[in-house]
CSV table of C-alpha atoms in Angstrom, one decimal:
chain,number,residue,atom,x,y,z
A,1,UNK,CA,10.1,-15.9,19.4
A,2,UNK,CA,12.2,-18.7,21.0
A,3,UNK,CA,10.9,-21.8,22.7
A,4,UNK,CA,10.4,-21.6,26.4
A,5,UNK,CA,13.4,-22.7,28.2
A,6,UNK,CA,11.3,-24.7,30.9
A,7,UNK,CA,9.2,-26.0,28.2
A,8,UNK,CA,12.6,-27.4,26.8
A,9,UNK,CA,13.8,-28.8,30.1
A,10,UNK,CA,10.3,-30.6,30.6
A,11,UNK,CA,10.3,-31.9,26.9
A,12,UNK,CA,13.8,-32.9,27.7
A,13,UNK,CA,13.2,-34.7,30.8
A,14,UNK,CA,9.9,-36.9,29.6
A,15,UNK,CA,12.1,-37.5,26.2
A,16,UNK,CA,14.7,-39.2,28.2
A,17,UNK,CA,12.3,-40.8,30.6
A,18,UNK,CA,10.4,-42.7,27.9
A,19,UNK,CA,13.4,-44.4,26.8
A,20,UNK,CA,14.1,-45.7,29.8
A,21,UNK,CA,11.3,-47.5,31.1
A,22,UNK,CA,12.2,-51.1,32.2
A,23,UNK,CA,10.2,-54.3,31.5
A,24,UNK,CA,8.8,-54.3,34.7
A,25,UNK,CA,7.7,-50.1,34.5
A,26,UNK,CA,5.8,-51.8,31.3
A,27,UNK,CA,4.3,-54.8,32.8
A,28,UNK,CA,2.8,-52.4,35.5
A,29,UNK,CA,0.6,-50.4,32.5
A,30,UNK,CA,-0.5,-53.6,30.9
A,31,UNK,CA,-3.5,-54.1,33.3
A,32,UNK,CA,-4.6,-50.1,32.8
A,33,UNK,CA,-3.9,-50.3,29.0
A,34,UNK,CA,-6.3,-53.9,29.0
A,35,UNK,CA,-9.3,-51.5,30.8
A,36,UNK,CA,-8.9,-49.0,28.6
A,37,UNK,CA,-9.4,-50.9,25.4
A,38,UNK,CA,-12.5,-52.7,27.3
A,39,UNK,CA,-14.1,-49.6,28.0
A,40,UNK,CA,-13.6,-48.3,24.8
A,41,UNK,CA,-15.0,-51.3,23.4
A,42,UNK,CA,-18.0,-51.4,25.6
A,43,UNK,CA,-18.7,-47.8,24.8
A,44,UNK,CA,-18.7,-48.5,20.6
A,45,UNK,CA,-22.0,-50.2,22.0
A,46,UNK,CA,-23.7,-47.2,23.3
A,47,UNK,CA,-26.2,-44.9,21.0
A,48,UNK,CA,-23.8,-41.9,21.1
A,49,UNK,CA,-20.9,-43.6,18.7
A,50,UNK,CA,-23.5,-45.1,16.6
A,51,UNK,CA,-25.0,-41.7,16.1
A,52,UNK,CA,-21.5,-40.3,15.4
A,53,UNK,CA,-20.6,-43.0,13.2
A,54,UNK,CA,-23.9,-42.4,11.0
A,55,UNK,CA,-23.1,-38.5,11.0
A,56,UNK,CA,-20.8,-36.8,8.7
A,57,UNK,CA,-18.5,-35.2,11.2
A,58,UNK,CA,-16.4,-38.1,10.6
A,59,UNK,CA,-14.5,-39.9,7.2
A,60,UNK,CA,-15.3,-43.5,7.9
A,61,UNK,CA,-14.0,-45.5,5.2
A,62,UNK,CA,-13.2,-49.3,5.2
A,63,UNK,CA,-9.8,-48.3,3.4
A,64,UNK,CA,-9.0,-45.6,6.3
A,65,UNK,CA,-5.3,-46.7,8.2
A,66,UNK,CA,-6.2,-46.4,11.7
A,67,UNK,CA,-8.3,-49.3,13.7
A,68,UNK,CA,-11.5,-48.4,15.4
A,69,UNK,CA,-11.5,-50.6,18.9
A,70,UNK,CA,-15.3,-51.8,18.9
A,71,UNK,CA,-16.1,-51.5,14.8
A,72,UNK,CA,-14.7,-52.9,11.4
A,73,UNK,CA,-14.6,-49.5,10.0
A,74,UNK,CA,-11.6,-47.8,9.8
A,75,UNK,CA,-10.8,-44.1,9.9
A,76,UNK,CA,-8.1,-41.3,9.6
A,77,UNK,CA,-6.0,-41.3,12.4
A,78,UNK,CA,-7.5,-37.9,13.9
A,79,UNK,CA,-10.7,-39.4,13.8
A,80,UNK,CA,-9.7,-42.6,15.2
A,81,UNK,CA,-8.1,-41.0,18.3
A,82,UNK,CA,-11.2,-39.2,19.0
A,83,UNK,CA,-13.9,-41.4,18.3
A,84,UNK,CA,-11.6,-44.2,20.5
A,85,UNK,CA,-11.2,-41.8,23.6
A,86,UNK,CA,-15.0,-41.0,23.4
A,87,UNK,CA,-16.2,-44.2,23.3
A,88,UNK,CA,-13.7,-45.5,26.6
A,89,UNK,CA,-14.8,-42.5,28.4
A,90,UNK,CA,-19.1,-42.7,27.6
A,91,UNK,CA,-19.4,-44.7,30.5
A,92,UNK,CA,-17.3,-43.3,33.1
A,93,UNK,CA,-16.0,-47.0,33.7
A,94,UNK,CA,-12.0,-45.8,32.6
A,95,UNK,CA,-9.2,-45.8,35.0
A,96,UNK,CA,-8.8,-42.8,37.4
A,97,UNK,CA,-5.6,-40.7,39.2
A,98,UNK,CA,-7.0,-39.3,42.0
A,99,UNK,CA,-4.6,-37.4,43.5
A,100,UNK,CA,-2.1,-35.2,41.4
A,101,UNK,CA,-3.5,-35.2,38.1
A,102,UNK,CA,-6.9,-35.8,39.1
A,103,UNK,CA,-7.7,-37.2,35.8
A,104,UNK,CA,-8.6,-40.1,33.6
A,105,UNK,CA,-5.2,-40.8,32.3
A,106,UNK,CA,-5.3,-43.6,30.3
A,107,UNK,CA,-8.1,-42.9,27.8
A,108,UNK,CA,-6.2,-40.0,26.0
A,109,UNK,CA,-2.8,-41.3,26.3
A,110,UNK,CA,-4.0,-45.0,24.7
A,111,UNK,CA,-6.0,-43.6,22.1
A,112,UNK,CA,-3.4,-41.4,20.7
A,113,UNK,CA,-0.8,-43.7,21.3
A,114,UNK,CA,-2.8,-46.7,19.3
A,115,UNK,CA,-3.0,-44.1,16.4
A,116,UNK,CA,0.7,-43.3,16.4
A,117,UNK,CA,1.2,-46.8,16.7
A,118,UNK,CA,-0.8,-47.5,13.3
A,119,UNK,CA,1.2,-45.1,11.3
A,120,UNK,CA,4.9,-46.4,12.3
A,121,UNK,CA,3.8,-50.3,13.2
A,122,UNK,CA,6.1,-50.1,16.1
A,123,UNK,CA,6.9,-52.6,18.6
A,124,UNK,CA,4.7,-53.1,21.5
A,125,UNK,CA,7.9,-51.9,23.8
A,126,UNK,CA,7.7,-48.7,21.9
A,127,UNK,CA,3.6,-48.2,22.2
A,128,UNK,CA,3.9,-48.9,25.6
A,129,UNK,CA,6.9,-46.4,26.4
A,130,UNK,CA,4.6,-43.9,24.6
A,131,UNK,CA,1.8,-44.6,26.6
A,132,UNK,CA,3.7,-44.1,30.0
A,133,UNK,CA,5.6,-41.3,29.0
A,134,UNK,CA,2.0,-39.8,28.4
A,135,UNK,CA,0.7,-40.9,31.6
A,136,UNK,CA,3.8,-39.3,33.2
A,137,UNK,CA,3.3,-36.0,31.5
A,138,UNK,CA,-0.4,-35.7,33.2
A,139,UNK,CA,1.0,-36.4,36.6
A,140,UNK,CA,4.0,-34.2,36.6
A,141,UNK,CA,1.7,-31.2,35.0
A,142,UNK,CA,-0.8,-32.3,38.0
A,143,UNK,CA,2.2,-31.0,40.2
A,144,UNK,CA,1.8,-28.0,38.1
A,145,UNK,CA,-2.1,-27.3,38.6
A,146,UNK,CA,-3.8,-29.0,41.1
A,147,UNK,CA,-5.5,-29.1,43.5
A,148,UNK,CA,-6.4,-25.4,42.7
A,149,UNK,CA,-7.0,-26.1,38.9
A,150,UNK,CA,-9.8,-28.6,39.5
A,151,UNK,CA,-11.3,-26.9,42.2
A,152,UNK,CA,-11.8,-24.2,40.0
A,153,UNK,CA,-13.8,-26.1,38.1
A,154,UNK,CA,-11.5,-27.1,35.5
A,155,UNK,CA,-11.9,-31.0,33.9
A,156,UNK,CA,-8.2,-32.2,34.3
A,157,UNK,CA,-8.8,-35.3,32.4
A,158,UNK,CA,-8.9,-32.8,29.5
A,159,UNK,CA,-6.8,-29.8,30.3
A,160,UNK,CA,-4.1,-32.2,31.1
A,161,UNK,CA,-5.1,-35.0,28.8
A,162,UNK,CA,-3.7,-33.0,25.6
A,163,UNK,CA,-0.2,-33.2,27.1
A,164,UNK,CA,-0.6,-36.4,27.8
A,165,UNK,CA,-1.7,-37.6,24.2
A,166,UNK,CA,1.0,-35.1,22.6
A,167,UNK,CA,4.0,-36.6,24.8
A,168,UNK,CA,2.6,-40.4,23.9
A,169,UNK,CA,2.1,-40.0,20.4
A,170,UNK,CA,5.5,-37.9,20.4
A,171,UNK,CA,7.5,-40.8,21.8
A,172,UNK,CA,6.3,-43.2,19.5
A,173,UNK,CA,6.3,-41.0,16.1
A,174,UNK,CA,10.3,-40.3,17.1
A,175,UNK,CA,10.5,-36.6,17.6
A,176,UNK,CA,13.5,-34.8,19.0
A,177,UNK,CA,13.3,-32.6,22.2
A,178,UNK,CA,12.9,-29.6,20.2
A,179,UNK,CA,10.2,-31.6,18.2
A,180,UNK,CA,8.5,-32.6,21.3
A,181,UNK,CA,8.9,-29.2,23.2
A,182,UNK,CA,7.2,-27.5,20.1
A,183,UNK,CA,4.4,-30.1,20.6
A,184,UNK,CA,3.9,-29.4,24.1
A,185,UNK,CA,3.1,-25.6,23.1
A,186,UNK,CA,0.6,-26.3,20.5
A,187,UNK,CA,-1.0,-28.5,23.4
A,188,UNK,CA,-1.1,-25.4,25.3
A,189,UNK,CA,-3.2,-23.5,23.3
A,190,UNK,CA,-6.0,-26.8,22.9
A,191,UNK,CA,-5.8,-27.4,26.5
A,192,UNK,CA,-9.9,-27.0,27.6
A,193,UNK,CA,-12.5,-28.7,29.3
A,194,UNK,CA,-14.5,-28.1,32.2
A,195,UNK,CA,-16.4,-29.8,35.2
A,196,UNK,CA,-19.6,-27.8,34.3
A,197,UNK,CA,-20.1,-30.8,31.8
A,198,UNK,CA,-20.3,-33.9,34.0
A,199,UNK,CA,-23.3,-35.6,33.5
A,200,UNK,CA,-23.5,-35.3,29.9
A,201,UNK,CA,-21.8,-36.1,26.8
A,202,UNK,CA,-20.0,-33.1,26.4
A,203,UNK,CA,-17.8,-34.6,29.4
A,204,UNK,CA,-16.5,-37.7,27.4
A,205,UNK,CA,-16.0,-35.4,24.4
A,206,UNK,CA,-13.9,-32.8,25.7
A,207,UNK,CA,-11.5,-36.0,26.6
A,208,UNK,CA,-11.9,-37.1,23.1
A,209,UNK,CA,-11.3,-33.7,21.6
A,210,UNK,CA,-8.1,-33.3,24.2
A,211,UNK,CA,-6.9,-36.6,22.8
A,212,UNK,CA,-6.8,-35.6,19.4
A,213,UNK,CA,-5.4,-32.2,19.5
A,214,UNK,CA,-2.5,-33.9,21.6
A,215,UNK,CA,-2.3,-36.3,18.7
A,216,UNK,CA,-2.3,-33.2,16.2
A,217,UNK,CA,0.1,-31.3,18.2
A,218,UNK,CA,3.0,-33.7,18.0
A,219,UNK,CA,2.1,-34.3,13.8
A,220,UNK,CA,2.3,-30.1,13.6
A,221,UNK,CA,5.7,-30.2,15.6
A,222,UNK,CA,6.7,-33.3,13.4
A,223,UNK,CA,5.8,-31.1,10.1
A,224,UNK,CA,8.2,-28.5,11.0
A,225,UNK,CA,5.6,-25.8,12.4
A,226,UNK,CA,6.4,-23.6,15.2
A,227,UNK,CA,4.5,-22.9,18.3
A,228,UNK,CA,5.9,-21.1,21.5
A,229,UNK,CA,2.7,-21.0,23.6
A,230,UNK,CA,3.7,-21.2,27.6
A,231,UNK,CA,3.3,-23.7,30.5
A,232,UNK,CA,5.2,-22.0,32.8
A,233,UNK,CA,6.4,-18.2,32.1
A,234,UNK,CA,4.0,-15.2,31.7
A,235,UNK,CA,0.5,-15.5,30.3
A,236,UNK,CA,1.1,-19.5,30.3
A,237,UNK,CA,-0.7,-22.8,31.6
A,238,UNK,CA,0.2,-22.1,35.4
A,239,UNK,CA,-0.9,-18.7,35.4
A,240,UNK,CA,-4.2,-18.5,33.4
A,241,UNK,CA,-5.4,-22.0,34.9
A,242,UNK,CA,-4.8,-22.0,38.6
A,243,UNK,CA,-1.5,-23.4,39.0
A,244,UNK,CA,2.0,-22.1,40.6
A,245,UNK,CA,4.5,-21.4,37.6
A,246,UNK,CA,7.4,-21.7,40.9
A,247,UNK,CA,7.1,-25.4,41.0
A,248,UNK,CA,9.0,-26.0,37.8
A,249,UNK,CA,11.3,-28.5,40.4
A,250,UNK,CA,8.5,-30.1,42.0
A,251,UNK,CA,6.9,-30.9,38.3
A,252,UNK,CA,10.8,-32.0,37.1
A,253,UNK,CA,11.0,-34.5,40.3
A,254,UNK,CA,7.9,-36.4,38.8
A,255,UNK,CA,9.7,-37.6,35.8
A,256,UNK,CA,11.9,-40.3,35.6
A,257,UNK,CA,10.9,-42.2,38.7
A,258,UNK,CA,9.5,-45.1,36.7
A,259,UNK,CA,6.2,-46.2,36.1
A,260,UNK,CA,3.5,-43.5,37.3
A,261,UNK,CA,1.3,-46.7,37.7
A,262,UNK,CA,3.3,-47.8,40.7
A,263,UNK,CA,3.8,-44.0,42.2
A,264,UNK,CA,1.5,-42.5,42.6
A,265,UNK,CA,-0.8,-45.5,41.1
A,266,UNK,CA,-4.1,-45.2,39.0
A,267,UNK,CA,-7.2,-46.6,40.2
A,268,UNK,CA,-8.9,-49.3,38.0
A,269,UNK,CA,-12.8,-48.8,38.6
A,270,UNK,CA,-15.0,-51.2,40.1
A,271,UNK,CA,-18.3,-49.3,39.4
A,272,UNK,CA,-19.0,-47.2,35.9
A,273,UNK,CA,-19.4,-44.0,37.7
A,274,UNK,CA,-17.2,-40.9,39.3
A,275,UNK,CA,-14.5,-42.3,41.6
A,276,UNK,CA,-15.5,-39.7,44.2
A,277,UNK,CA,-18.5,-42.3,44.7
A,278,UNK,CA,-17.0,-45.5,45.2
A,279,UNK,CA,-16.0,-45.7,48.9
A,280,UNK,CA,-19.9,-44.6,49.5
A,281,UNK,CA,-20.9,-47.6,46.9
A,282,UNK,CA,-18.9,-50.4,48.4
A,283,UNK,CA,-20.1,-49.6,52.0
A,284,UNK,CA,-23.6,-49.4,50.7
A,285,UNK,CA,-22.8,-53.0,49.2
A,286,UNK,CA,-22.1,-54.1,52.2
A,287,UNK,CA,-24.8,-53.2,54.3
A,288,UNK,CA,-26.9,-54.6,51.1
A,289,UNK,CA,-25.5,-58.0,52.0
A,290,UNK,CA,-27.1,-57.5,55.7
A,291,UNK,CA,-31.0,-56.7,54.7
A,292,UNK,CA,-33.7,-58.7,53.1
A,293,UNK,CA,-35.0,-56.9,50.0
A,294,UNK,CA,-38.2,-56.2,51.7
A,295,UNK,CA,-36.6,-54.0,53.9
A,296,UNK,CA,-35.5,-51.4,51.2
A,297,UNK,CA,-39.2,-49.5,51.9
A,298,UNK,CA,-38.4,-49.4,55.8
A,299,UNK,CA,-35.6,-47.2,55.0
A,300,UNK,CA,-36.2,-43.6,56.7
A,301,UNK,CA,-32.6,-42.4,56.1
A,302,UNK,CA,-29.1,-42.9,54.3
A,303,UNK,CA,-26.8,-40.4,55.6
A,304,UNK,CA,-23.2,-40.7,53.8
A,305,UNK,CA,-20.3,-38.2,55.4
A,306,UNK,CA,-17.7,-37.7,53.0
A,307,UNK,CA,-14.7,-35.1,52.3
A,308,UNK,CA,-15.4,-31.4,52.4
A,309,UNK,CA,-14.7,-31.7,48.4
A,310,UNK,CA,-16.7,-34.7,47.8
A,311,UNK,CA,-20.3,-32.3,47.3
A,312,UNK,CA,-18.7,-30.1,44.8
A,313,UNK,CA,-17.7,-33.3,42.3
A,314,UNK,CA,-21.0,-35.0,42.8
A,315,UNK,CA,-23.1,-32.1,41.9
A,316,UNK,CA,-26.6,-33.9,40.4
A,317,UNK,CA,-28.8,-34.4,43.4
A,318,UNK,CA,-31.8,-35.0,41.5
A,319,UNK,CA,-30.7,-36.9,38.2
A,320,UNK,CA,-33.0,-37.0,35.5
A,321,UNK,CA,-30.6,-39.1,33.1
A,322,UNK,CA,-28.5,-42.1,34.0
A,323,UNK,CA,-25.5,-39.8,32.7
A,324,UNK,CA,-26.4,-37.6,35.5
A,325,UNK,CA,-26.8,-40.4,37.3
A,326,UNK,CA,-22.6,-41.2,37.5
A,327,UNK,CA,-22.4,-38.1,39.6
A,328,UNK,CA,-25.3,-38.3,41.8
A,329,UNK,CA,-24.3,-39.9,45.2
A,330,UNK,CA,-28.2,-39.9,45.7
A,331,UNK,CA,-28.2,-42.4,42.7
A,332,UNK,CA,-24.8,-44.4,43.1
A,333,UNK,CA,-25.6,-45.1,46.7
A,334,UNK,CA,-29.4,-46.2,45.8
A,335,UNK,CA,-28.1,-48.5,42.9
A,336,UNK,CA,-25.7,-49.7,45.4
A,337,UNK,CA,-28.2,-50.8,48.4
A,338,UNK,CA,-31.3,-51.9,46.1
A,339,UNK,CA,-29.5,-53.6,43.3
A,340,UNK,CA,-27.6,-57.0,43.1
A,341,UNK,CA,-24.9,-55.0,41.3
A,342,UNK,CA,-24.1,-51.6,40.6
A,343,UNK,CA,-22.7,-52.5,37.6
A,344,UNK,CA,-22.9,-51.0,33.9
A,345,UNK,CA,-26.5,-51.9,33.1
A,346,UNK,CA,-27.1,-50.9,36.3
A,347,UNK,CA,-26.6,-47.4,34.8
A,348,UNK,CA,-29.8,-47.0,32.7
A,349,UNK,CA,-32.2,-44.4,32.8
A,350,UNK,CA,-35.0,-46.8,33.6
A,351,UNK,CA,-33.3,-47.4,36.8
A,352,UNK,CA,-34.3,-44.1,37.8
A,353,UNK,CA,-37.7,-44.8,37.7
A,354,UNK,CA,-37.6,-47.9,39.7
A,355,UNK,CA,-39.7,-47.7,43.0
A,356,UNK,CA,-37.0,-49.0,45.3
A,357,UNK,CA,-34.3,-46.4,43.7
A,358,UNK,CA,-36.7,-43.7,43.6
A,359,UNK,CA,-37.6,-44.5,47.6
A,360,UNK,CA,-33.9,-44.9,48.5
A,361,UNK,CA,-32.9,-41.9,46.6
A,362,UNK,CA,-35.2,-39.7,48.2
A,363,UNK,CA,-33.7,-40.1,51.8
A,364,UNK,CA,-30.1,-40.2,51.0
A,365,UNK,CA,-28.2,-37.2,52.4
A,366,UNK,CA,-24.5,-36.2,51.8
A,367,UNK,CA,-22.6,-34.5,54.4
A,368,UNK,CA,-19.3,-33.0,53.1
A,369,UNK,CA,-17.4,-32.9,56.7
A,370,UNK,CA,-15.2,-29.6,56.8
A,371,UNK,CA,-12.6,-31.5,59.1
A,372,UNK,CA,-12.2,-34.6,56.5
A,373,UNK,CA,-9.3,-33.9,54.5
A,374,UNK,CA,-9.2,-37.2,53.4
A,375,UNK,CA,-10.7,-37.4,49.6
A,376,UNK,CA,-11.9,-41.1,49.7
A,377,UNK,CA,-13.4,-42.1,53.3
A,378,UNK,CA,-16.9,-42.2,53.3
A,379,UNK,CA,-19.0,-43.2,56.4
A,380,UNK,CA,-22.6,-44.4,55.6
A,381,UNK,CA,-25.4,-44.8,58.1
A,382,UNK,CA,-28.5,-46.5,57.0
A,383,UNK,CA,-31.8,-46.2,59.2
A,384,UNK,CA,-35.0,-48.0,59.7
A,385,UNK,CA,-38.5,-47.0,60.5
A,386,UNK,CA,-38.0,-49.0,63.8
A,387,UNK,CA,-34.8,-47.0,65.0
A,388,UNK,CA,-32.3,-49.5,63.9
A,389,UNK,CA,-29.6,-48.8,62.1
A,390,UNK,CA,-26.4,-50.0,59.8
A,391,UNK,CA,-23.2,-48.3,59.5
A,392,UNK,CA,-20.1,-49.0,57.5
A,393,UNK,CA,-16.8,-47.0,56.6
A,394,UNK,CA,-14.7,-47.5,53.7
A,395,UNK,CA,-11.5,-45.5,53.4
A,396,UNK,CA,-9.8,-46.8,49.9
A,397,UNK,CA,-12.1,-48.4,46.9
A,398,UNK,CA,-11.4,-51.8,45.6
A,399,UNK,CA,-9.0,-51.1,42.7
A,400,UNK,CA,-7.5,-48.6,44.0
A,401,UNK,CA,-3.7,-48.3,44.6
A,402,UNK,CA,-3.9,-49.4,47.9
A,403,UNK,CA,-6.4,-52.1,46.8
A,404,UNK,CA,-5.0,-53.1,43.5
A,405,UNK,CA,-7.3,-55.5,40.9
A,406,UNK,CA,-5.7,-58.9,40.8
A,407,UNK,CA,-5.6,-59.9,37.5
A,408,UNK,CA,-8.5,-62.5,37.9
A,409,UNK,CA,-10.7,-59.4,38.7
A,410,UNK,CA,-9.4,-58.0,35.6
A,411,UNK,CA,-10.3,-60.5,33.5
A,412,UNK,CA,-14.0,-60.5,34.7
A,413,UNK,CA,-14.2,-56.7,34.1
A,414,UNK,CA,-12.5,-57.2,30.7
A,415,UNK,CA,-14.5,-60.1,29.5
A,416,UNK,CA,-18.1,-58.5,30.9
A,417,UNK,CA,-17.6,-55.7,28.8
A,418,UNK,CA,-16.1,-57.2,25.7
A,419,UNK,CA,-18.1,-60.3,25.8
A,420,UNK,CA,-17.8,-62.7,23.0
A,421,UNK,CA,-16.7,-66.5,22.7
A,422,UNK,CA,-12.9,-65.0,22.2
A,423,UNK,CA,-13.1,-62.5,25.0
A,424,UNK,CA,-10.5,-64.4,27.5
A,425,UNK,CA,-8.4,-65.2,24.5
A,426,UNK,CA,-8.4,-61.5,23.7
A,427,UNK,CA,-7.3,-60.9,27.5
A,428,UNK,CA,-4.6,-62.9,27.0
A,429,UNK,CA,-3.3,-61.8,24.1
A,430,UNK,CA,-3.4,-58.2,25.4
A,431,UNK,CA,-0.7,-59.1,27.7
A,432,UNK,CA,1.6,-60.6,25.5
A,433,UNK,CA,1.5,-56.7,24.1
A,434,UNK,CA,5.1,-55.7,25.7
A,435,UNK,CA,7.0,-58.9,23.4
A,436,UNK,CA,5.2,-57.6,20.3
A,437,UNK,CA,7.3,-57.3,17.5
A,438,UNK,CA,4.5,-54.8,15.5
A,439,UNK,CA,1.6,-53.0,16.3
A,440,UNK,CA,-0.1,-54.0,12.9
A,441,UNK,CA,0.5,-57.8,13.3
A,442,UNK,CA,-0.9,-58.0,16.9
A,443,UNK,CA,-3.7,-55.3,16.1
A,444,UNK,CA,-5.1,-57.4,13.5
A,445,UNK,CA,-5.3,-60.6,15.8
A,446,UNK,CA,-6.6,-58.3,18.5
A,447,UNK,CA,-9.2,-57.0,16.7
A,448,UNK,CA,-10.1,-60.7,15.0
A,449,UNK,CA,-10.5,-61.8,18.4
A,450,UNK,CA,-12.8,-58.9,19.7
A,451,UNK,CA,-15.2,-58.6,17.0
A,452,UNK,CA,-17.4,-55.6,16.0
A,453,UNK,CA,-20.2,-54.6,18.4
A,454,UNK,CA,-20.8,-51.3,16.5
A,455,UNK,CA,-20.7,-52.5,12.8
């Protein structure tokens, strides 16, 4: 059977778009790329990654060709993609395009792009073009599938991430249009991931598997294997996954418009938890600034009005673990109200047993307003035993496209996640990636500056 013609059109559009990104487009992607490196580095400190590195699941050898971001060990490329992506998404602190793809776009594309760059020793410009094309692919296919796809319970970071990884790899590996279309067809067969995994290690695992499978899809196409799985046609991705196969023109219109980090824009997270909780957390932080610490026990209720879709995302009303807490409005609001900072160390299992946290959690009521279309607007009202109350509303979270991070704020996050005496130097080095002549030399210096938290 011939390759689906609409896939060929799509592949051609992405192929030529990837070669047309400007210096300004590449520059717009740097902050998100830097953010992805830092979240991966932090993830290598987590016990889940240490367990995986000690297991026999992976072939981890010192002489492997590919770089593990937070280790002095090296792996074969497909394992490296999976481990880097798993680490980067474990803390749920990586970026999020919440309007169209409804997905964490950097992790699967960056992880695959790094492995492909290691195999080809491409320039920094080529690496970033591949990364941009992968993100552009995820956003374009978001036009095809969402919002119905996400509402059905699919985890778009994984289901779309496999295509982002395939496209990023295809560009960097130098695939032709026909080979790129074949890589996309292979990616169709690997597209999976469910929102029911939220709050467990399966969530980052399925994003990591998507990154690996996308990278392998490109490699399979490069070897000459054939695939004809459909995206737009009968029994294709759109039909099976809740999308609209008639939106081909809308999908293609998303391609070639320049950097997806400028349009639609991608949120860099200020908090290590689900983006759906962020505006409420910021409102809680503002209210916390008006409180005395001894008034926390006088809180009688915390009402949080949100858009109608948010309760279906923040599903863990009584979290039993910190991972579940990342998808719990009750925990996220309590952490923002009670702790000096709702930073990475706040999302720990022991925090769940803190008496103040428990007291506030039990009084949080999240209300999804049927009449509210805005998925981000949150209104928080904290009421006390004497009848007084504080109310605060936040429409767009810090780090979102409407309130983007400045470079200094990004440096603060990077340094806090990477630590070490040379973290600032590593941050500045990453900003030089667009002018890097070859990835391996750039990587060697970056790895030396970052050190090895997992070794």
